[in-house]
PDB file of C-alpha atoms in Angstrom:
ATOM      1  CA  MET G1013      48.423 -50.447 115.758  1.00  0.00           C
ATOM      2  CA  ASP G1014      46.425 -50.626 112.402  1.00  0.00           C
ATOM      3  CA  ALA G1015      42.697 -49.126 112.761  1.00  0.00           C
ATOM      4  CA  ILE G1016      40.326 -51.691 113.222  1.00  0.00           C
ATOM      5  CA  ARG G1017      37.685 -51.524 110.381  1.00  0.00           C
ATOM      6  CA  LEU G1018      34.060 -52.124 111.356  1.00  0.00           C
ATOM      7  CA  LEU G1019      31.107 -52.713 109.364  1.00  0.00           C
ATOM      8  CA  PHE G1020      27.368 -52.449 110.108  1.00  0.00           C
ATOM      9  CA  ALA G1021      24.323 -52.398 107.686  1.00  0.00           C
ATOM     10  CA  LEU G1022      20.912 -51.351 108.931  1.00  0.00           C
ATOM     11  CA  ASP G1023      17.722 -49.176 108.257  1.00  0.00           C
ATOM     12  CA  GLU G1024      16.833 -46.116 110.265  1.00  0.00           C
ATOM     13  CA  ASN G1025      15.138 -48.402 112.991  1.00  0.00           C
ATOM     14  CA  TYR G1026      18.363 -49.507 114.056  1.00  0.00           C
ATOM     15  CA  LEU G1027      19.756 -46.254 114.400  1.00  0.00           C
ATOM     16  CA  PRO G1028      19.257 -45.984 118.351  1.00  0.00           C
ATOM     17  CA  GLN G1029      20.718 -49.677 118.861  1.00  0.00           C
ATOM     18  CA  LEU G1030      23.876 -48.672 116.753  1.00  0.00           C
ATOM     19  CA  ARG G1031      24.431 -45.587 118.900  1.00  0.00           C
ATOM     20  CA  VAL G1032      24.514 -48.136 122.077  1.00  0.00           C
ATOM     21  CA  LEU G1033      26.748 -50.589 120.369  1.00  0.00           C
ATOM     22  CA  LEU G1034      29.284 -47.631 119.532  1.00  0.00           C
ATOM     23  CA  THR G1035      29.198 -46.255 123.046  1.00  0.00           C
ATOM     24  CA  SER G1036      30.069 -49.737 124.344  1.00  0.00           C
ATOM     25  CA  ILE G1037      32.964 -50.278 121.758  1.00  0.00           C
ATOM     26  CA  ALA G1038      34.383 -46.807 122.932  1.00  0.00           C
ATOM     27  CA  VAL G1039      34.223 -47.700 126.703  1.00  0.00           C
ATOM     28  CA  ASN G1040      35.741 -50.888 126.231  1.00  0.00           C
ATOM     29  CA  ASN G1041      38.374 -50.684 123.437  1.00  0.00           C
ATOM     30  CA  PRO G1042      40.427 -47.562 125.386  1.00  0.00           C
ATOM     31  CA  GLY G1043      43.303 -46.332 122.938  1.00  0.00           C
ATOM     32  CA  GLU G1044      42.063 -48.112 119.936  1.00  0.00           C
ATOM     33  CA  CYS G1045      41.530 -46.425 116.574  1.00  0.00           C
ATOM     34  CA  PHE G1046      38.463 -47.614 114.735  1.00  0.00           C
ATOM     35  CA  GLU G1047      36.985 -47.012 110.891  1.00  0.00           C
ATOM     36  CA  LEU G1048      33.419 -47.258 110.814  1.00  0.00           C
ATOM     37  CA  TYR G1049      31.554 -48.373 107.627  1.00  0.00           C
ATOM     38  CA  VAL G1050      27.969 -48.209 107.486  1.00  0.00           C
ATOM     39  CA  MET G1051      26.110 -49.769 104.438  1.00  0.00           C
ATOM     40  CA  HIS G1052      22.664 -48.473 103.724  1.00  0.00           C
ATOM     41  CA  SER G1053      19.811 -47.616 101.113  1.00  0.00           C
ATOM     42  CA  GLY G1054      18.461 -44.747 102.797  1.00  0.00           C
ATOM     43  CA  LEU G1055      19.700 -43.688 106.124  1.00  0.00           C
ATOM     44  CA  PRO G1056      18.390 -40.096 106.737  1.00  0.00           C
ATOM     45  CA  GLU G1057      21.101 -37.376 106.448  1.00  0.00           C
ATOM     46  CA  SER G1058      20.531 -36.176 109.926  1.00  0.00           C
ATOM     47  CA  GLY G1059      21.430 -39.443 111.184  1.00  0.00           C
ATOM     48  CA  LEU G1060      24.254 -39.925 109.162  1.00  0.00           C
ATOM     49  CA  GLU G1061      25.763 -36.631 110.411  1.00  0.00           C
ATOM     50  CA  ARG G1062      25.353 -37.649 114.146  1.00  0.00           C
ATOM     51  CA  LEU G1063      27.436 -40.665 113.369  1.00  0.00           C
ATOM     52  CA  ALA G1064      30.167 -38.628 111.420  1.00  0.00           C
ATOM     53  CA  GLU G1065      30.224 -35.964 114.462  1.00  0.00           C
ATOM     54  CA  TRP G1066      30.563 -38.851 116.919  1.00  0.00           C
ATOM     55  CA  SER G1067      33.178 -40.495 115.320  1.00  0.00           C
ATOM     56  CA  ALA G1068      34.993 -37.223 114.749  1.00  0.00           C
ATOM     57  CA  LYS G1069      35.134 -36.499 118.355  1.00  0.00           C
ATOM     58  CA  ARG G1070      37.054 -39.754 118.749  1.00  0.00           C
ATOM     59  CA  GLY G1071      39.339 -39.390 115.892  1.00  0.00           C
ATOM     60  CA  TRP G1072      37.795 -42.283 114.413  1.00  0.00           C
ATOM     61  CA  ALA G1073      36.961 -42.315 110.466  1.00  0.00           C
ATOM     62  CA  PHE G1074      33.613 -42.734 109.358  1.00  0.00           C
ATOM     63  CA  SER G1075      32.265 -44.004 105.954  1.00  0.00           C
ATOM     64  CA  PRO G1076      28.736 -44.179 104.855  1.00  0.00           C
ATOM     65  CA  VAL G1077      28.332 -46.616 102.038  1.00  0.00           C
ATOM     66  CA  THR G1078      25.132 -45.927  99.848  1.00  0.00           C
ATOM     67  CA  VAL G1079      24.051 -49.170  98.419  1.00  0.00           C
ATOM     68  CA  ASP G1080      22.803 -48.471  94.838  1.00  0.00           C
ATOM     69  CA  GLU G1081      19.297 -50.519  94.408  1.00  0.00           C
ATOM     70  CA  ALA G1082      20.152 -50.996  90.689  1.00  0.00           C
ATOM     71  CA  LEU G1083      22.358 -53.821  91.814  1.00  0.00           C
ATOM     72  CA  PHE G1084      19.059 -55.405  93.143  1.00  0.00           C
ATOM     73  CA  GLU G1085      17.379 -55.348  89.900  1.00  0.00           C
ATOM     74  CA  GLY G1086      15.770 -58.886  88.879  1.00  0.00           C
ATOM     75  CA  ALA G1087      17.111 -60.357  92.525  1.00  0.00           C
ATOM     76  CA  PRO G1088      14.766 -62.389  94.832  1.00  0.00           C
ATOM     77  CA  VAL G1089      13.902 -59.282  97.333  1.00  0.00           C
ATOM     78  CA  THR G1090      10.450 -59.488  99.064  1.00  0.00           C
ATOM     79  CA  SER G1091       9.540 -58.765 102.728  1.00  0.00           C
ATOM     80  CA  THR G1092      10.813 -62.102 103.518  1.00  0.00           C
ATOM     81  CA  TYR G1093      14.096 -61.733 101.718  1.00  0.00           C
ATOM     82  CA  PRO G1094      15.180 -57.782 101.831  1.00  0.00           C
ATOM     83  CA  GLN G1095      17.713 -56.618  99.859  1.00  0.00           C
ATOM     84  CA  GLU G1096      19.871 -56.121 103.084  1.00  0.00           C
ATOM     85  CA  MET G1097      20.224 -59.578 103.873  1.00  0.00           C
ATOM     86  CA  TYR G1098      22.745 -59.680 100.899  1.00  0.00           C
ATOM     87  CA  TYR G1099      24.781 -56.659 102.099  1.00  0.00           C
ATOM     88  CA  ARG G1100      27.548 -58.216 104.216  1.00  0.00           C
ATOM     89  CA  LEU G1101      27.839 -61.241 101.922  1.00  0.00           C
ATOM     90  CA  LEU G1102      28.557 -58.552  99.283  1.00  0.00           C
ATOM     91  CA  ALA G1103      30.611 -56.343 101.002  1.00  0.00           C
ATOM     92  CA  GLY G1104      33.691 -56.969  99.126  1.00  0.00           C
ATOM     93  CA  GLY G1105      32.040 -55.502  95.993  1.00  0.00           C
ATOM     94  CA  LEU G1106      30.522 -52.576  98.029  1.00  0.00           C
ATOM     95  CA  LEU G1107      33.374 -51.412 100.034  1.00  0.00           C
ATOM     96  CA  PRO G1108      36.570 -49.560  98.723  1.00  0.00           C
ATOM     97  CA  GLU G1109      39.078 -51.894  97.106  1.00  0.00           C
ATOM     98  CA  ASN G1110      41.657 -50.924  99.498  1.00  0.00           C
ATOM     99  CA  VAL G1111      39.763 -52.301 102.376  1.00  0.00           C
ATOM    100  CA  ASP G1112      41.002 -55.938 102.639  1.00  0.00           C
ATOM    101  CA  ARG G1113      39.482 -57.060 106.048  1.00  0.00           C
ATOM    102  CA  VAL G1114      36.555 -56.339 108.138  1.00  0.00           C
ATOM    103  CA  LEU G1115      34.876 -56.855 111.059  1.00  0.00           C
ATOM    104  CA  TYR G1116      30.843 -56.982 110.712  1.00  0.00           C
ATOM    105  CA  LEU G1117      28.746 -56.437 113.627  1.00  0.00           C
ATOM    106  CA  ASP G1118      25.016 -56.677 113.881  1.00  0.00           C
ATOM    107  CA  PRO G1119      23.539 -53.687 115.907  1.00  0.00           C
ATOM    108  CA  ASP G1120      21.852 -55.789 118.580  1.00  0.00           C
ATOM    109  CA  ILE G1121      25.369 -56.325 120.347  1.00  0.00           C
ATOM    110  CA  LEU G1122      27.430 -55.040 123.053  1.00  0.00           C
ATOM    111  CA  VAL G1123      31.081 -55.090 123.024  1.00  0.00           C
ATOM    112  CA  ILE G1124      31.941 -55.306 126.966  1.00  0.00           C
ATOM    113  CA  ASN G1125      35.881 -56.297 126.056  1.00  0.00           C
ATOM    114  CA  PRO G1126      38.442 -55.536 123.631  1.00  0.00           C
ATOM    115  CA  LEU G1127      38.442 -56.712 120.129  1.00  0.00           C
ATOM    116  CA  ARG G1128      41.902 -56.491 119.000  1.00  0.00           C
ATOM    117  CA  ALA G1129      42.633 -60.177 119.562  1.00  0.00           C
ATOM    118  CA  LEU G1130      39.553 -60.923 117.173  1.00  0.00           C
ATOM    119  CA  TRP G1131      40.835 -58.401 114.503  1.00  0.00           C
ATOM    120  CA  GLU G1132      43.941 -60.238 114.546  1.00  0.00           C
ATOM    121  CA  THR G1133      42.971 -63.607 114.152  1.00  0.00           C
ATOM    122  CA  ASP G1134      44.748 -65.483 111.462  1.00  0.00           C
ATOM    123  CA  LEU G1135      41.912 -66.601 109.078  1.00  0.00           C
ATOM    124  CA  ARG G1136      44.090 -69.613 107.864  1.00  0.00           C
ATOM    125  CA  GLY G1137      43.007 -68.930 104.239  1.00  0.00           C
ATOM    126  CA  ASN G1138      39.289 -69.099 105.076  1.00  0.00           C
ATOM    127  CA  MET G1139      37.068 -66.385 103.788  1.00  0.00           C
ATOM    128  CA  PHE G1140      35.264 -65.897 107.072  1.00  0.00           C
ATOM    129  CA  ALA G1141      35.756 -66.209 111.319  1.00  0.00           C
ATOM    130  CA  ALA G1142      32.314 -66.836 112.877  1.00  0.00           C
ATOM    131  CA  ALA G1143      30.824 -68.278 115.690  1.00  0.00           C
ATOM    132  CA  ALA G1144      28.212 -71.368 115.943  1.00  0.00           C
ATOM    133  CA  HIS G1145      25.698 -70.993 118.896  1.00  0.00           C
ATOM    134  CA  THR G1146      25.805 -75.074 119.607  1.00  0.00           C
ATOM    135  CA  GLY G1147      24.294 -74.666 123.106  1.00  0.00           C
ATOM    136  CA  LYS G1148      24.351 -77.964 125.027  1.00  0.00           C
ATOM    137  CA  THR G1149      23.445 -80.394 122.588  1.00  0.00           C
ATOM    138  CA  GLU G1150      24.015 -80.633 119.154  1.00  0.00           C
ATOM    139  CA  LEU G1151      20.387 -80.647 117.964  1.00  0.00           C
ATOM    140  CA  ALA G1152      20.270 -77.187 116.391  1.00  0.00           C
ATOM    141  CA  ASN G1153      23.432 -77.920 114.273  1.00  0.00           C
ATOM    142  CA  ASN G1154      21.728 -81.256 113.333  1.00  0.00           C
ATOM    143  CA  VAL G1155      18.590 -79.719 112.290  1.00  0.00           C
ATOM    144  CA  ASN G1156      20.284 -76.948 109.983  1.00  0.00           C
ATOM    145  CA  ARG G1157      22.841 -79.487 108.670  1.00  0.00           C
ATOM    146  CA  LEU G1158      19.743 -81.723 107.358  1.00  0.00           C
ATOM    147  CA  ARG G1159      17.658 -78.568 106.167  1.00  0.00           C
ATOM    148  CA  LEU G1160      20.739 -77.083 104.313  1.00  0.00           C
ATOM    149  CA  GLY G1161      22.503 -80.368 103.243  1.00  0.00           C
ATOM    150  CA  THR G1162      25.789 -79.385 105.035  1.00  0.00           C
ATOM    151  CA  ASP G1163      28.217 -80.897 107.271  1.00  0.00           C
ATOM    152  CA  HIS G1164      29.535 -78.407 109.368  1.00  0.00           C
ATOM    153  CA  ASP G1165      28.149 -76.032 112.442  1.00  0.00           C
ATOM    154  CA  TYR G1166      25.762 -73.505 111.770  1.00  0.00           C
ATOM    155  CA  TYR G1167      27.433 -70.429 112.155  1.00  0.00           C
ATOM    156  CA  ASN G1168      25.788 -67.078 113.099  1.00  0.00           C
ATOM    157  CA  SER G1169      26.299 -64.358 110.845  1.00  0.00           C
ATOM    158  CA  GLY G1170      25.842 -61.396 113.204  1.00  0.00           C
ATOM    159  CA  VAL G1171      29.475 -61.263 114.060  1.00  0.00           C
ATOM    160  CA  LEU G1172      32.026 -61.997 110.763  1.00  0.00           C
ATOM    161  CA  LEU G1173      35.531 -60.983 110.393  1.00  0.00           C
ATOM    162  CA  MET G1174      36.095 -60.964 106.830  1.00  0.00           C
ATOM    163  CA  ASP G1175      38.667 -61.411 104.485  1.00  0.00           C
ATOM    164  CA  LEU G1176      37.429 -58.992 101.599  1.00  0.00           C
ATOM    165  CA  ALA G1177      40.111 -59.840  98.854  1.00  0.00           C
ATOM    166  CA  ALA G1178      38.939 -63.694  99.452  1.00  0.00           C
ATOM    167  CA  CYS G1179      35.273 -62.397  99.067  1.00  0.00           C
ATOM    168  CA  ARG G1180      35.988 -60.467  96.089  1.00  0.00           C
ATOM    169  CA  ARG G1181      37.603 -63.271  94.105  1.00  0.00           C
ATOM    170  CA  GLU G1182      34.993 -66.049  95.115  1.00  0.00           C
ATOM    171  CA  ILE G1183      31.723 -64.229  96.083  1.00  0.00           C
ATOM    172  CA  SER G1184      29.454 -64.005  92.894  1.00  0.00           C
ATOM    173  CA  THR G1185      26.439 -61.888  92.844  1.00  0.00           C
ATOM    174  CA  GLY G1186      24.734 -63.991  90.226  1.00  0.00           C
ATOM    175  CA  GLU G1187      25.280 -67.084  91.880  1.00  0.00           C
ATOM    176  CA  LEU G1188      23.895 -65.485  95.132  1.00  0.00           C
ATOM    177  CA  PHE G1189      20.503 -64.820  93.654  1.00  0.00           C
ATOM    178  CA  ASP G1190      20.599 -67.879  91.730  1.00  0.00           C
ATOM    179  CA  PHE G1191      21.031 -69.695  94.982  1.00  0.00           C
ATOM    180  CA  VAL G1192      18.178 -67.949  96.567  1.00  0.00           C
ATOM    181  CA  ARG G1193      15.802 -68.306  93.526  1.00  0.00           C
ATOM    182  CA  GLY G1194      16.468 -72.093  93.757  1.00  0.00           C
ATOM    183  CA  HIS G1195      16.105 -72.598  97.547  1.00  0.00           C
ATOM    184  CA  ARG G1196      13.759 -70.211  98.840  1.00  0.00           C
ATOM    185  CA  ARG G1197      11.733 -73.222 100.588  1.00  0.00           C
ATOM    186  CA  GLU G1198      14.799 -74.197 102.809  1.00  0.00           C
ATOM    187  CA  LEU G1199      15.956 -70.464 103.599  1.00  0.00           C
ATOM    188  CA  VAL G1200      14.400 -69.789 107.094  1.00  0.00           C
ATOM    189  CA  MET G1201      17.050 -67.320 108.266  1.00  0.00           C
ATOM    190  CA  PRO G1202      18.000 -66.115 104.681  1.00  0.00           C
ATOM    191  CA  ASP G1203      20.941 -64.021 105.666  1.00  0.00           C
ATOM    192  CA  GLN G1204      22.699 -66.621 108.024  1.00  0.00           C
ATOM    193  CA  ASP G1205      21.276 -69.475 105.787  1.00  0.00           C
ATOM    194  CA  LEU G1206      22.957 -67.992 102.608  1.00  0.00           C
ATOM    195  CA  LEU G1207      26.561 -67.926 104.818  1.00  0.00           C
ATOM    196  CA  ASN G1208      25.969 -71.493 105.958  1.00  0.00           C
ATOM    197  CA  ALA G1209      24.708 -73.377 102.693  1.00  0.00           C
ATOM    198  CA  MET G1210      27.092 -71.344 100.102  1.00  0.00           C
ATOM    199  CA  TYR G1211      30.349 -70.506 102.317  1.00  0.00           C
ATOM    200  CA  GLY G1212      30.021 -72.454 105.460  1.00  0.00           C
ATOM    201  CA  ASP G1213      33.060 -74.563 104.432  1.00  0.00           C
ATOM    202  CA  ARG G1214      35.362 -71.237 104.183  1.00  0.00           C
ATOM    203  CA  VAL G1215      34.617 -70.269 107.890  1.00  0.00           C
ATOM    204  CA  LEU G1216      36.941 -70.451 110.804  1.00  0.00           C
ATOM    205  CA  PRO G1217      35.390 -71.340 113.923  1.00  0.00           C
ATOM    206  CA  VAL G1218      35.796 -69.043 116.705  1.00  0.00           C
ATOM    207  CA  ASP G1219      34.543 -69.381 120.579  1.00  0.00           C
ATOM    208  CA  ASP G1220      31.187 -68.207 120.805  1.00  0.00           C
ATOM    209  CA  ALA G1221      31.245 -67.622 124.696  1.00  0.00           C
ATOM    210  CA  VAL G1222      34.153 -65.092 123.862  1.00  0.00           C
ATOM    211  CA  TRP G1223      33.199 -63.642 120.199  1.00  0.00           C
ATOM    212  CA  ASN G1224      29.464 -64.305 119.991  1.00  0.00           C
ATOM    213  CA  TYR G1225      27.566 -64.866 123.104  1.00  0.00           C
ATOM    214  CA  ASP G1226      24.139 -65.372 122.751  1.00  0.00           C
ATOM    215  CA  ALA G1227      22.462 -63.555 125.420  1.00  0.00           C
ATOM    216  CA  ARG G1228      19.573 -65.872 125.567  1.00  0.00           C
ATOM    217  CA  ASN G1229      21.718 -68.998 126.490  1.00  0.00           C
ATOM    218  CA  TYR G1230      23.180 -68.242 130.015  1.00  0.00           C
ATOM    219  CA  ASN G1231      22.030 -71.146 131.484  1.00  0.00           C
ATOM    220  CA  ASN G1232      23.613 -73.457 128.387  1.00  0.00           C
ATOM    221  CA  TYR G1233      26.903 -71.674 128.786  1.00  0.00           C
ATOM    222  CA  MET G1234      26.872 -72.544 132.300  1.00  0.00           C
ATOM    223  CA  LEU G1235      25.879 -76.252 131.692  1.00  0.00           C
ATOM    224  CA  ARG G1236      28.348 -76.973 128.951  1.00  0.00           C
ATOM    225  CA  SER G1237      31.591 -75.092 130.911  1.00  0.00           C
ATOM    226  CA  SER G1238      30.221 -77.007 134.398  1.00  0.00           C
ATOM    227  CA  GLY G1239      29.381 -73.784 136.037  1.00  0.00           C
ATOM    228  CA  GLU G1240      32.522 -71.759 134.898  1.00  0.00           C
ATOM    229  CA  GLN G1241      31.054 -69.629 132.493  1.00  0.00           C
ATOM    230  CA  ASN G1242      29.179 -67.745 135.160  1.00  0.00           C
ATOM    231  CA  SER G1243      28.131 -63.885 134.875  1.00  0.00           C
ATOM    232  CA  ARG G1244      31.611 -62.802 136.343  1.00  0.00           C
ATOM    233  CA  TRP G1245      33.176 -65.023 133.659  1.00  0.00           C
ATOM    234  CA  VAL G1246      31.087 -62.923 131.289  1.00  0.00           C
ATOM    235  CA  MET G1247      32.275 -59.757 132.444  1.00  0.00           C
ATOM    236  CA  GLN G1248      36.066 -60.523 132.512  1.00  0.00           C
ATOM    237  CA  ASN G1249      36.133 -62.875 129.289  1.00  0.00           C
ATOM    238  CA  THR G1250      33.336 -62.060 126.810  1.00  0.00           C
ATOM    239  CA  SER G1251      33.890 -59.403 124.148  1.00  0.00           C
ATOM    240  CA  ILE G1252      30.736 -59.501 122.178  1.00  0.00           C
ATOM    241  CA  LEU G1253      27.346 -60.120 123.793  1.00  0.00           C
ATOM    242  CA  HIS G1254      24.807 -60.743 120.814  1.00  0.00           C
ATOM    243  CA  PHE G1255      21.236 -60.243 121.586  1.00  0.00           C
ATOM    244  CA  CYS G1256      19.579 -62.751 119.139  1.00  0.00           C
ATOM    245  CA  GLY G1257      16.264 -63.675 118.452  1.00  0.00           C
ATOM    246  CA  LYS G1258      12.985 -61.752 118.797  1.00  0.00           C
ATOM    247  CA  ALA G1259      13.284 -60.721 122.253  1.00  0.00           C
ATOM    248  CA  LYS G1260      15.418 -57.372 122.663  1.00  0.00           C
ATOM    249  CA  PRO G1261      16.556 -55.685 125.574  1.00  0.00           C
ATOM    250  CA  TRP G1262      15.329 -52.334 124.841  1.00  0.00           C
ATOM    251  CA  LYS G1263      11.662 -53.606 124.578  1.00  0.00           C
ATOM    252  CA  PRO G1264       9.482 -53.777 127.457  1.00  0.00           C
ATOM    253  CA  ASN G1265       9.368 -57.113 129.493  1.00  0.00           C
ATOM    254  CA  TYR G1266      12.973 -58.520 128.729  1.00  0.00           C
ATOM    255  CA  ILE G1267      13.323 -61.586 130.461  1.00  0.00           C
ATOM    256  CA  TYR G1268      17.004 -62.509 129.992  1.00  0.00           C
ATOM    257  CA  ARG G1269      20.000 -61.950 132.287  1.00  0.00           C
ATOM    258  CA  PHE G1270      21.727 -59.318 130.342  1.00  0.00           C
ATOM    259  CA  GLY G1271      19.040 -56.782 130.094  1.00  0.00           C
ATOM    260  CA  VAL G1272      20.115 -54.751 132.854  1.00  0.00           C
ATOM    261  CA  LEU G1273      23.528 -54.205 131.198  1.00  0.00           C
ATOM    262  CA  TYR G1274      21.985 -53.342 127.854  1.00  0.00           C
ATOM    263  CA  GLN G1275      20.216 -50.388 129.929  1.00  0.00           C
ATOM    264  CA  HIS G1276      23.435 -49.337 131.401  1.00  0.00           C
ATOM    265  CA  TYR G1277      24.909 -48.973 127.843  1.00  0.00           C
ATOM    266  CA  GLU G1278      21.521 -47.329 126.951  1.00  0.00           C
ATOM    267  CA  ARG G1279      22.058 -44.745 129.425  1.00  0.00           C
ATOM    268  CA  LEU G1280      25.653 -44.160 128.860  1.00  0.00           C
ATOM    269  CA  ALA G1281      24.909 -43.828 125.186  1.00  0.00           C
ATOM    270  CA  GLU G1282      22.089 -41.017 126.174  1.00  0.00           C
ATOM    271  CA  ARG G1283      25.133 -38.906 127.758  1.00  0.00           C
ATOM    272  CA  ASP G1284      27.636 -40.033 124.797  1.00  0.00           C
ATOM    273  CA  TRP G1285      25.523 -38.861 122.317  1.00  0.00           C
ATOM    274  CA  ALA G1286      23.573 -35.752 123.911  1.00  0.00           C
TER     275      ALA G1286
END
């Protein structure tokens, strides 16, 4: 089997969460081989060395990708629009030419079942595969369609299977920056809004309950599945558990259902990375 290529983009603040995510991937994908790519603009050398050592112990390849800040000269970059928001969409030009497919994951994720089926998904000519968090009603989708002038679901950009060959052909750095300049007022979640507004018609929808489960929305998943998608179902069927939103399970007073599960993997990671 070919190696599953994973892409992450983060700053130093999210290194602890990346370690938890990687531990969850290792635990729940036994026998798989992975290639890890970490895009950054200034991770400390000590952090990169730990990632390289951990990966080498498992026989996984690890490649840090330092993003040249010169690429963003003249780009609309502010505290609201940090340059990191562009990384995943520009990955085709930032990763080696021989990397033609990659699975991007946000660091606020747990992988609790195998990833192989998503990795082998036929993109059917699309640039991306992604999930929409539609919940019980279409309200959020309709609001985002109106706000961005689109007619498709509003896809979450935290899990993206990417055809990098197509991205290299179709995504222009200049067009990306020009769009942000011209639509600053409409961009609420900039990186996600860019994916939907510019490339939403090039996305293959996948099931969010399996591939990008919003950990805040347990009750919505239960309602829309008539009670089928309970905690046991999630543990048996969901592969990617995504801790979306401002509330995070590594922070105090996290109230949502899967916080204890995250704490379990935090403890495993403490041992794994000791």
